[in-house]
PDB file of C-alpha atoms in Angstrom:
ATOM      1  CA  MET N   1      -0.855 -64.254 -27.613  1.00 44.00           C
ATOM      2  CA  THR N   2       0.094 -61.318 -25.400  1.00 48.00           C
ATOM      3  CA  THR N   3      -0.261 -57.641 -26.082  1.00 48.00           C
ATOM      4  CA  THR N   4       2.369 -55.196 -24.896  1.00 47.00           C
ATOM      5  CA  VAL N   5       1.093 -51.810 -23.907  1.00 46.00           C
ATOM      6  CA  VAL N   6       3.611 -49.028 -24.179  1.00 44.00           C
ATOM      7  CA  ARG N   7       2.840 -46.033 -22.028  1.00 48.00           C
ATOM      8  CA  THR N   8       4.377 -42.684 -22.803  1.00 45.00           C
ATOM      9  CA  ARG N   9       4.970 -40.290 -19.962  1.00 49.00           C
ATOM     10  CA  THR N  10       3.989 -36.748 -20.698  1.00 47.00           C
ATOM     11  CA  LYS N  11       6.035 -33.971 -19.214  1.00 48.00           C
ATOM     12  CA  ALA N  12       4.325 -32.654 -16.123  1.00 44.00           C
ATOM     13  CA  PRO N  13       3.897 -28.920 -15.728  1.00 48.00           C
ATOM     14  CA  ALA N  14       6.094 -29.126 -12.621  1.00 48.00           C
ATOM     15  CA  ASP N  15       9.035 -30.250 -14.813  1.00 54.00           C
ATOM     16  CA  ARG N  16       9.035 -27.014 -16.755  1.00 65.00           C
ATOM     17  CA  LEU N  17      11.690 -24.428 -16.076  1.00 61.00           C
ATOM     18  CA  PRO N  18      10.490 -21.530 -13.896  1.00 75.00           C
ATOM     19  CA  GLY N  19       9.705 -18.279 -15.674  1.00 78.00           C
ATOM     20  CA  ALA N  20      11.504 -14.954 -15.484  1.00 78.00           C
ATOM     21  CA  TRP N  21       9.158 -13.546 -12.811  1.00 83.00           C
ATOM     22  CA  SER N  22       9.684 -16.417 -10.340  1.00 85.00           C
ATOM     23  CA  LEU N  23      13.403 -16.507 -11.053  1.00 85.00           C
ATOM     24  CA  GLY N  24      13.539 -12.733 -10.634  1.00 86.00           C
ATOM     25  CA  LEU N  25      11.848 -13.008  -7.246  1.00 88.00           C
ATOM     26  CA  GLY N  26      14.333 -15.670  -6.182  1.00 90.00           C
ATOM     27  CA  ARG N  27      17.164 -13.520  -7.473  1.00 90.00           C
ATOM     28  CA  GLY N  28      15.770 -10.580  -5.502  1.00 90.00           C
ATOM     29  CA  VAL N  29      15.764 -12.623  -2.288  1.00 93.00           C
ATOM     30  CA  LEU N  30      19.390 -13.560  -2.958  1.00 92.00           C
ATOM     31  CA  GLU N  31      20.336  -9.933  -3.611  1.00 92.00           C
ATOM     32  CA  LEU N  32      18.691  -8.835  -0.353  1.00 93.00           C
ATOM     33  CA  ARG N  33      20.423 -11.570   1.639  1.00 94.00           C
ATOM     34  CA  GLN N  34      23.791 -10.571   0.224  1.00 91.00           C
ATOM     35  CA  PHE N  35      23.098  -6.911   0.964  1.00 92.00           C
ATOM     36  CA  PHE N  36      22.005  -7.359   4.587  1.00 92.00           C
ATOM     37  CA  ARG N  37      24.880  -9.728   5.351  1.00 92.00           C
ATOM     38  CA  GLN N  38      27.310  -6.864   4.730  1.00 89.00           C
ATOM     39  CA  ARG N  39      26.585  -4.907   7.885  1.00 88.00           C
ATOM     40  CA  ASP N  40      28.964  -2.050   7.139  1.00 87.00           C
ATOM     41  CA  GLN N  41      27.308  -1.509   3.741  1.00 85.00           C
ATOM     42  CA  VAL N  42      23.845  -1.562   5.343  1.00 89.00           C
ATOM     43  CA  LEU N  43      24.921   0.919   8.015  1.00 89.00           C
ATOM     44  CA  PHE N  44      26.473   3.436   5.624  1.00 87.00           C
ATOM     45  CA  THR N  45      23.702   3.110   3.024  1.00 87.00           C
ATOM     46  CA  PHE N  46      20.919   3.970   5.460  1.00 91.00           C
ATOM     47  CA  ALA N  47      22.909   6.311   7.707  1.00 90.00           C
ATOM     48  CA  PHE N  48      24.385   8.540   4.983  1.00 88.00           C
ATOM     49  CA  PRO N  49      21.293  10.683   4.173  1.00 90.00           C
ATOM     50  CA  VAL N  50      20.200  10.665   7.828  1.00 92.00           C
ATOM     51  CA  VAL N  51      23.580  12.036   8.955  1.00 92.00           C
ATOM     52  CA  PHE N  52      23.532  14.719   6.254  1.00 91.00           C
ATOM     53  CA  LEU N  53      19.956  15.627   7.184  1.00 91.00           C
ATOM     54  CA  PHE N  54      20.996  16.012  10.818  1.00 91.00           C
ATOM     55  CA  LEU N  55      24.033  18.139   9.898  1.00 91.00           C
ATOM     56  CA  PHE N  56      22.229  20.538   7.560  1.00 88.00           C
ATOM     57  CA  ALA N  57      19.129  20.751   9.754  1.00 86.00           C
ATOM     58  CA  SER N  58      21.319  21.546  12.758  1.00 86.00           C
ATOM     59  CA  ILE N  59      23.300  24.228  10.920  1.00 86.00           C
ATOM     60  CA  PHE N  60      20.303  25.863   9.209  1.00 83.00           C
ATOM     61  CA  ARG N  61      17.528  26.035  11.787  1.00 77.00           C
ATOM     62  CA  ASP N  62      15.957  29.433  11.131  1.00 79.00           C
ATOM     63  CA  ASP N  63      12.542  30.016   9.631  1.00 80.00           C
ATOM     64  CA  VAL N  64      12.428  30.420   5.854  1.00 83.00           C
ATOM     65  CA  ARG N  65      11.095  33.918   5.207  1.00 80.00           C
ATOM     66  CA  GLY N  66       7.647  33.956   3.620  1.00 78.00           C
ATOM     67  CA  ALA N  67       7.410  30.143   3.322  1.00 82.00           C
ATOM     68  CA  GLY N  68       5.868  29.252   6.668  1.00 85.00           C
ATOM     69  CA  ILE N  69       8.437  26.498   7.328  1.00 89.00           C
ATOM     70  CA  THR N  70      11.830  26.046   8.945  1.00 88.00           C
ATOM     71  CA  ALA N  71      14.983  25.296   6.979  1.00 87.00           C
ATOM     72  CA  SER N  72      15.213  21.877   8.636  1.00 88.00           C
ATOM     73  CA  GLN N  73      11.749  20.979   7.312  1.00 91.00           C
ATOM     74  CA  LEU N  74      12.887  21.997   3.834  1.00 91.00           C
ATOM     75  CA  TYR N  75      15.743  19.487   3.971  1.00 92.00           C
ATOM     76  CA  VAL N  76      13.615  16.437   4.839  1.00 93.00           C
ATOM     77  CA  PRO N  77      11.921  15.855   1.429  1.00 94.00           C
ATOM     78  CA  ALA N  78      15.146  16.797  -0.365  1.00 93.00           C
ATOM     79  CA  MET N  79      17.102  14.176   1.561  1.00 94.00           C
ATOM     80  CA  MET N  80      14.347  11.657   0.855  1.00 95.00           C
ATOM     81  CA  ALA N  81      14.803  12.238  -2.871  1.00 96.00           C
ATOM     82  CA  ALA N  82      18.581  11.917  -2.509  1.00 95.00           C
ATOM     83  CA  GLY N  83      18.095   8.706  -0.503  1.00 94.00           C
ATOM     84  CA  ILE N  84      15.921   7.206  -3.257  1.00 95.00           C
ATOM     85  CA  MET N  85      18.541   8.056  -5.874  1.00 95.00           C
ATOM     86  CA  SER N  86      21.334   6.728  -3.655  1.00 93.00           C
ATOM     87  CA  THR N  87      19.706   3.311  -3.210  1.00 93.00           C
ATOM     88  CA  SER N  88      18.954   3.023  -6.921  1.00 94.00           C
ATOM     89  CA  PHE N  89      21.247   5.008  -9.254  1.00 95.00           C
ATOM     90  CA  GLN N  90      24.388   4.953  -7.110  1.00 93.00           C
ATOM     91  CA  SER N  91      23.905   1.440  -5.754  1.00 93.00           C
ATOM     92  CA  LEU N  92      23.253  -0.212  -9.120  1.00 94.00           C
ATOM     93  CA  GLY N  93      25.799   1.847 -11.039  1.00 94.00           C
ATOM     94  CA  ILE N  94      28.586   0.697  -8.735  1.00 93.00           C
ATOM     95  CA  SER N  95      27.512  -2.869  -7.937  1.00 93.00           C
ATOM     96  CA  ILE N  96      26.795  -3.911 -11.542  1.00 94.00           C
ATOM     97  CA  ALA N  97      30.121  -2.465 -12.728  1.00 93.00           C
ATOM     98  CA  ILE N  98      31.923  -4.503 -10.053  1.00 92.00           C
ATOM     99  CA  GLU N  99      29.991  -7.668 -10.940  1.00 92.00           C
ATOM    100  CA  ARG N 100      30.865  -7.167 -14.600  1.00 92.00           C
ATOM    101  CA  ASP N 101      34.554  -6.678 -13.757  1.00 90.00           C
ATOM    102  CA  GLU N 102      34.571  -9.814 -11.601  1.00 90.00           C
ATOM    103  CA  LYS N 103      32.938 -11.753 -14.486  1.00 90.00           C
ATOM    104  CA  VAL N 104      29.811 -12.491 -12.422  1.00 89.00           C
ATOM    105  CA  LEU N 105      27.616 -11.189 -15.250  1.00 89.00           C
ATOM    106  CA  ARG N 106      29.473 -13.289 -17.795  1.00 88.00           C
ATOM    107  CA  ARG N 107      28.859 -16.455 -15.786  1.00 89.00           C
ATOM    108  CA  LEU N 108      25.186 -15.608 -15.252  1.00 86.00           C
ATOM    109  CA  ARG N 109      24.768 -14.962 -18.970  1.00 84.00           C
ATOM    110  CA  GLY N 110      25.975 -18.498 -19.643  1.00 82.00           C
ATOM    111  CA  THR N 111      23.238 -20.065 -17.487  1.00 83.00           C
ATOM    112  CA  PRO N 112      19.654 -20.861 -18.569  1.00 84.00           C
ATOM    113  CA  MET N 113      18.411 -17.966 -16.412  1.00 84.00           C
ATOM    114  CA  PRO N 114      16.573 -15.379 -18.537  1.00 87.00           C
ATOM    115  CA  PRO N 115      18.412 -12.024 -18.576  1.00 87.00           C
ATOM    116  CA  ALA N 116      15.233 -10.321 -17.316  1.00 89.00           C
ATOM    117  CA  ALA N 117      15.464 -12.300 -14.056  1.00 90.00           C
ATOM    118  CA  TYR N 118      18.793 -10.665 -13.210  1.00 92.00           C
ATOM    119  CA  PHE N 119      17.386  -7.164 -13.650  1.00 92.00           C
ATOM    120  CA  LEU N 120      14.197  -8.041 -11.754  1.00 92.00           C
ATOM    121  CA  GLY N 121      16.358  -9.163  -8.859  1.00 93.00           C
ATOM    122  CA  LYS N 122      18.094  -5.790  -8.847  1.00 94.00           C
ATOM    123  CA  ILE N 123      14.755  -3.983  -8.986  1.00 92.00           C
ATOM    124  CA  TRP N 124      13.527  -5.929  -5.945  1.00 94.00           C
ATOM    125  CA  LEU N 125      16.717  -4.921  -4.132  1.00 95.00           C
ATOM    126  CA  VAL N 126      16.351  -1.196  -4.815  1.00 95.00           C
ATOM    127  CA  LEU N 127      12.610  -1.300  -4.093  1.00 95.00           C
ATOM    128  CA  VAL N 128      13.076  -2.756  -0.612  1.00 96.00           C
ATOM    129  CA  THR N 129      16.095  -0.605   0.273  1.00 95.00           C
ATOM    130  CA  GLY N 130      14.417   2.502  -1.166  1.00 95.00           C
ATOM    131  CA  LEU N 131      11.297   1.909   0.930  1.00 96.00           C
ATOM    132  CA  LEU N 132      13.374   1.374   4.073  1.00 95.00           C
ATOM    133  CA  GLU N 133      15.453   4.496   3.403  1.00 95.00           C
ATOM    134  CA  THR N 134      12.329   6.592   2.869  1.00 95.00           C
ATOM    135  CA  ALA N 135      10.659   5.203   5.999  1.00 95.00           C
ATOM    136  CA  ILE N 136      13.721   5.991   8.124  1.00 95.00           C
ATOM    137  CA  LEU N 137      13.920   9.566   6.845  1.00 94.00           C
ATOM    138  CA  LEU N 138      10.183  10.039   7.371  1.00 93.00           C
ATOM    139  CA  LEU N 139      10.536   8.827  10.956  1.00 94.00           C
ATOM    140  CA  VAL N 140      13.450  11.177  11.618  1.00 93.00           C
ATOM    141  CA  GLY N 141      11.703  14.104   9.929  1.00 91.00           C
ATOM    142  CA  ALA N 142       8.432  13.622  11.792  1.00 91.00           C
ATOM    143  CA  THR N 143      10.116  13.022  15.151  1.00 92.00           C
ATOM    144  CA  LEU N 144      12.873  15.641  15.175  1.00 90.00           C
ATOM    145  CA  TYR N 145      11.806  18.319  12.682  1.00 90.00           C
ATOM    146  CA  ASP N 146       7.996  18.441  12.961  1.00 87.00           C
ATOM    147  CA  VAL N 147       7.359  17.408   9.369  1.00 89.00           C
ATOM    148  CA  ASP N 148       3.676  16.545   8.934  1.00 87.00           C
ATOM    149  CA  LEU N 149       3.050  13.114   7.466  1.00 88.00           C
ATOM    150  CA  PRO N 150       0.464  13.206   4.658  1.00 88.00           C
ATOM    151  CA  THR N 151      -2.967  11.828   5.560  1.00 88.00           C
ATOM    152  CA  ASP N 152      -4.951  13.160   2.609  1.00 90.00           C
ATOM    153  CA  PRO N 153      -5.516  10.433  -0.047  1.00 93.00           C
ATOM    154  CA  GLY N 154      -4.409  12.835  -2.774  1.00 92.00           C
ATOM    155  CA  ARG N 155      -1.093  13.535  -1.044  1.00 93.00           C
ATOM    156  CA  LEU N 156      -0.535   9.835  -0.369  1.00 95.00           C
ATOM    157  CA  PHE N 157      -1.172   9.083  -4.041  1.00 96.00           C
ATOM    158  CA  ASP N 158       1.316  11.795  -5.029  1.00 96.00           C
ATOM    159  CA  LEU N 159       3.907  10.278  -2.688  1.00 96.00           C
ATOM    160  CA  ALA N 160       3.353   6.809  -4.186  1.00 96.00           C
ATOM    161  CA  TRP N 161       3.741   7.759  -7.849  1.00 97.00           C
ATOM    162  CA  ILE N 162       6.685  10.074  -7.217  1.00 97.00           C
ATOM    163  CA  PHE N 163       8.438   7.264  -5.344  1.00 97.00           C
ATOM    164  CA  VAL N 164       7.706   4.638  -8.020  1.00 97.00           C
ATOM    165  CA  LEU N 165       8.571   6.810 -11.030  1.00 97.00           C
ATOM    166  CA  GLY N 166      11.636   8.310  -9.344  1.00 96.00           C
ATOM    167  CA  LEU N 167      12.966   4.954  -8.185  1.00 96.00           C
ATOM    168  CA  THR N 168      12.370   3.370 -11.593  1.00 96.00           C
ATOM    169  CA  ALA N 169      14.018   6.207 -13.512  1.00 96.00           C
ATOM    170  CA  CYS N 170      17.055   6.284 -11.222  1.00 96.00           C
ATOM    171  CA  ALA N 171      17.401   2.486 -11.230  1.00 95.00           C
ATOM    172  CA  LEU N 172      17.380   2.378 -15.032  1.00 95.00           C
ATOM    173  CA  LEU N 173      19.935   5.194 -15.166  1.00 95.00           C
ATOM    174  CA  GLY N 174      22.083   3.284 -12.675  1.00 95.00           C
ATOM    175  CA  ILE N 175      22.001   0.171 -14.870  1.00 94.00           C
ATOM    176  CA  ALA N 176      22.915   2.278 -17.917  1.00 94.00           C
ATOM    177  CA  VAL N 177      25.751   4.182 -16.219  1.00 94.00           C
ATOM    178  CA  SER N 178      27.268   0.914 -14.961  1.00 93.00           C
ATOM    179  CA  SER N 179      28.663   0.427 -18.482  1.00 91.00           C
ATOM    180  CA  VAL N 180      30.689   3.660 -18.305  1.00 91.00           C
ATOM    181  CA  PRO N 181      33.463   2.654 -15.826  1.00 90.00           C
ATOM    182  CA  LYS N 182      36.321   0.755 -17.443  1.00 86.00           C
ATOM    183  CA  SER N 183      36.766  -1.367 -14.321  1.00 85.00           C
ATOM    184  CA  GLY N 184      35.099  -2.099 -11.011  1.00 84.00           C
ATOM    185  CA  LYS N 185      37.766  -0.098  -9.185  1.00 86.00           C
ATOM    186  CA  SER N 186      36.839   3.113 -10.987  1.00 89.00           C
ATOM    187  CA  ALA N 187      33.070   2.602 -10.637  1.00 91.00           C
ATOM    188  CA  THR N 188      32.717   4.541  -7.382  1.00 91.00           C
ATOM    189  CA  SER N 189      34.450   7.650  -8.746  1.00 89.00           C
ATOM    190  CA  VAL N 190      32.553   7.572 -12.044  1.00 90.00           C
ATOM    191  CA  VAL N 191      29.118   7.193 -10.414  1.00 93.00           C
ATOM    192  CA  VAL N 192      29.470   9.276  -7.231  1.00 92.00           C
ATOM    193  CA  LEU N 193      30.797  12.458  -8.894  1.00 92.00           C
ATOM    194  CA  PRO N 194      27.744  13.189 -11.118  1.00 92.00           C
ATOM    195  CA  PHE N 195      25.407  12.205  -8.275  1.00 94.00           C
ATOM    196  CA  LEU N 196      27.169  14.613  -5.908  1.00 93.00           C
ATOM    197  CA  VAL N 197      27.021  17.464  -8.455  1.00 94.00           C
ATOM    198  CA  LEU N 198      23.322  16.819  -9.079  1.00 94.00           C
ATOM    199  CA  GLN N 199      22.589  17.062  -5.357  1.00 94.00           C
ATOM    200  CA  PHE N 200      24.041  20.579  -5.261  1.00 93.00           C
ATOM    201  CA  ILE N 201      22.229  21.876  -8.357  1.00 93.00           C
ATOM    202  CA  SER N 202      18.900  20.107  -7.739  1.00 93.00           C
ATOM    203  CA  GLY N 203      17.931  21.659  -4.413  1.00 89.00           C
ATOM    204  CA  VAL N 204      19.108  18.946  -2.024  1.00 92.00           C
ATOM    205  CA  TYR N 205      21.797  20.810  -0.086  1.00 91.00           C
ATOM    206  CA  ILE N 206      21.118  24.368  -1.247  1.00 87.00           C
ATOM    207  CA  ALA N 207      17.727  26.082  -1.425  1.00 83.00           C
ATOM    208  CA  ILE N 208      16.317  26.521  -4.937  1.00 83.00           C
ATOM    209  CA  ASP N 209      16.053  30.315  -4.613  1.00 80.00           C
ATOM    210  CA  THR N 210      19.821  30.641  -3.976  1.00 86.00           C
ATOM    211  CA  ILE N 211      20.997  28.521  -6.947  1.00 88.00           C
ATOM    212  CA  PRO N 212      21.810  30.357 -10.217  1.00 90.00           C
ATOM    213  CA  ASP N 213      19.210  29.842 -12.930  1.00 89.00           C
ATOM    214  CA  TRP N 214      21.695  28.269 -15.353  1.00 91.00           C
ATOM    215  CA  MET N 215      22.548  25.600 -12.758  1.00 92.00           C
ATOM    216  CA  LEU N 216      18.860  24.983 -12.084  1.00 91.00           C
ATOM    217  CA  ASN N 217      18.255  24.570 -15.809  1.00 92.00           C
ATOM    218  CA  ILE N 218      20.967  21.919 -15.974  1.00 94.00           C
ATOM    219  CA  GLY N 219      19.557  20.178 -12.891  1.00 93.00           C
ATOM    220  CA  ALA N 220      16.085  20.252 -14.454  1.00 93.00           C
ATOM    221  CA  LEU N 221      17.323  17.904 -17.167  1.00 94.00           C
ATOM    222  CA  PHE N 222      17.650  15.077 -14.615  1.00 95.00           C
ATOM    223  CA  PRO N 223      15.211  13.268 -12.296  1.00 96.00           C
ATOM    224  CA  LEU N 224      16.596  14.383  -8.918  1.00 96.00           C
ATOM    225  CA  LYS N 225      15.429  17.997  -9.175  1.00 95.00           C
ATOM    226  CA  TRP N 226      11.873  16.899  -9.953  1.00 96.00           C
ATOM    227  CA  MET N 227      11.834  14.276  -7.209  1.00 97.00           C
ATOM    228  CA  CYS N 228      12.859  16.959  -4.707  1.00 95.00           C
ATOM    229  CA  GLN N 229      10.188  19.345  -5.982  1.00 95.00           C
ATOM    230  CA  GLY N 230       7.454  16.711  -5.981  1.00 96.00           C
ATOM    231  CA  LEU N 231       8.277  15.514  -2.457  1.00 96.00           C
ATOM    232  CA  ARG N 232       8.340  19.093  -1.193  1.00 95.00           C
ATOM    233  CA  GLY N 233       4.817  19.408  -2.588  1.00 94.00           C
ATOM    234  CA  VAL N 234       3.778  16.309  -0.636  1.00 95.00           C
ATOM    235  CA  PHE N 235       5.243  17.223   2.758  1.00 94.00           C
ATOM    236  CA  LEU N 236       5.358  21.022   2.866  1.00 93.00           C
ATOM    237  CA  PRO N 237       2.443  23.494   3.122  1.00 91.00           C
ATOM    238  CA  GLU N 238       1.162  25.429   0.123  1.00 91.00           C
ATOM    239  CA  SER N 239       2.893  28.568   1.424  1.00 90.00           C
ATOM    240  CA  ALA N 240       6.278  26.971   0.614  1.00 91.00           C
ATOM    241  CA  GLN N 241       5.531  27.076  -3.121  1.00 91.00           C
ATOM    242  CA  VAL N 242       7.072  30.554  -3.229  1.00 89.00           C
ATOM    243  CA  LEU N 243      10.498  28.889  -2.936  1.00 88.00           C
ATOM    244  CA  GLU N 244      10.131  27.058  -6.236  1.00 88.00           C
ATOM    245  CA  GLN N 245      11.525  28.435  -9.483  1.00 85.00           C
ATOM    246  CA  THR N 246       8.018  28.897 -10.942  1.00 86.00           C
ATOM    247  CA  GLY N 247       6.190  29.395  -7.642  1.00 86.00           C
ATOM    248  CA  ASP N 248       4.274  26.120  -8.058  1.00 91.00           C
ATOM    249  CA  TRP N 249       4.773  22.415  -7.269  1.00 93.00           C
ATOM    250  CA  GLU N 250       4.098  21.520 -10.934  1.00 94.00           C
ATOM    251  CA  PHE N 251       3.022  17.932 -10.225  1.00 96.00           C
ATOM    252  CA  GLY N 252       2.072  17.458 -13.867  1.00 96.00           C
ATOM    253  CA  ARG N 253       5.537  18.403 -15.078  1.00 96.00           C
ATOM    254  CA  VAL N 254       7.124  16.249 -12.346  1.00 96.00           C
ATOM    255  CA  ALA N 255       5.177  13.227 -13.617  1.00 97.00           C
ATOM    256  CA  LEU N 256       6.024  14.042 -17.234  1.00 97.00           C
ATOM    257  CA  VAL N 257       9.783  14.382 -16.637  1.00 96.00           C
ATOM    258  CA  LEU N 258      10.059  11.309 -14.403  1.00 97.00           C
ATOM    259  CA  GLY N 259       7.973   9.262 -16.849  1.00 97.00           C
ATOM    260  CA  ALA N 260      10.163  10.431 -19.737  1.00 97.00           C
ATOM    261  CA  TRP N 261      13.273   9.384 -17.828  1.00 96.00           C
ATOM    262  CA  CYS N 262      11.765   5.933 -17.247  1.00 96.00           C
ATOM    263  CA  VAL N 263      11.382   5.521 -21.016  1.00 97.00           C
ATOM    264  CA  GLY N 264      14.734   7.149 -21.763  1.00 95.00           C
ATOM    265  CA  GLY N 265      16.501   5.116 -19.093  1.00 94.00           C
ATOM    266  CA  LEU N 266      15.106   1.895 -20.543  1.00 94.00           C
ATOM    267  CA  LEU N 267      16.328   2.843 -24.016  1.00 95.00           C
ATOM    268  CA  LEU N 268      19.776   3.681 -22.617  1.00 94.00           C
ATOM    269  CA  CYS N 269      19.928   0.283 -20.904  1.00 92.00           C
ATOM    270  CA  LEU N 270      19.017  -1.514 -24.133  1.00 91.00           C
ATOM    271  CA  LEU N 271      21.621   0.432 -26.102  1.00 92.00           C
ATOM    272  CA  THR N 272      24.532   0.433 -23.646  1.00 90.00           C
ATOM    273  CA  PHE N 273      24.315  -2.534 -21.273  1.00 90.00           C
ATOM    274  CA  ARG N 274      27.080  -5.095 -21.643  1.00 88.00           C
ATOM    275  CA  TRP N 275      27.549  -8.476 -19.968  1.00 89.00           C
ATOM    276  CA  LYS N 276      31.327  -8.381 -20.457  1.00 82.00           C
ATOM    277  CA  ASN N 277      34.075  -5.815 -19.992  1.00 78.00           C
ATOM    278  CA  ARG N 278      35.458  -4.058 -23.067  1.00 70.00           C
ATOM    279  CA  ARG N 279      38.766  -5.893 -22.692  1.00 68.00           C
ATOM    280  CA  ASP N 280      36.933  -9.242 -22.792  1.00 65.00           C
ATOM    281  CA  GLY N 281      35.544  -8.479 -26.263  1.00 57.00           C
TER     282      GLY N 281
END
């Protein structure tokens, strides 16, 4: 008499599907590869704020009365803030709208990949490009315009949280605004126009003390104005505070507004994001 032993094979942990974090990292690597393969896009993305910094700093080179700085030094942190918003808000607002129009999002939604992995991939993309953009502008500012790099731990901490909160808020707004264009072809016009207006009323191209108060109040509703103000507080001397609307860097208010936009941007994404175009139902 023989006995048959039946062995059941348990599913090994290695057979399990990867989680959202690992898939998001892989998606981020893919996004970065696609970005850096398009050399013209890489060139214009990183060169745009540098070129504008060079133009404005070359045109306005005089000392700023009573601030203890030159006009060119004033433009460096402002262009850094604009660069962060460009690599997050503008980049995501346009690229996601195009991917939706080309039905890339619809195909991804039909795969087993968790939706969070797609957004994590985008966040990795804007994080890396935002860091590179900031590093390039810092190098140009320190080399050509005598901007002092922060060495104090407090200033470095301020730089870190302003960068993280600003990048996060602008990235979430970019994801939300990507649902506004009716097609991928109109995405550039829809996204670039408000970004361009914000740069003029938030102290990027024009000094705060020369902008009408009503424009400043509108700009204060959005993250860019507070990113500019916070970064000026990091890189400029205390004497430059006289240029601000309230005569102070207001780091507490900067953190509060940027943090509020992170929460508000997330809510907007949850309420407005679509995987398909309106004409697809």
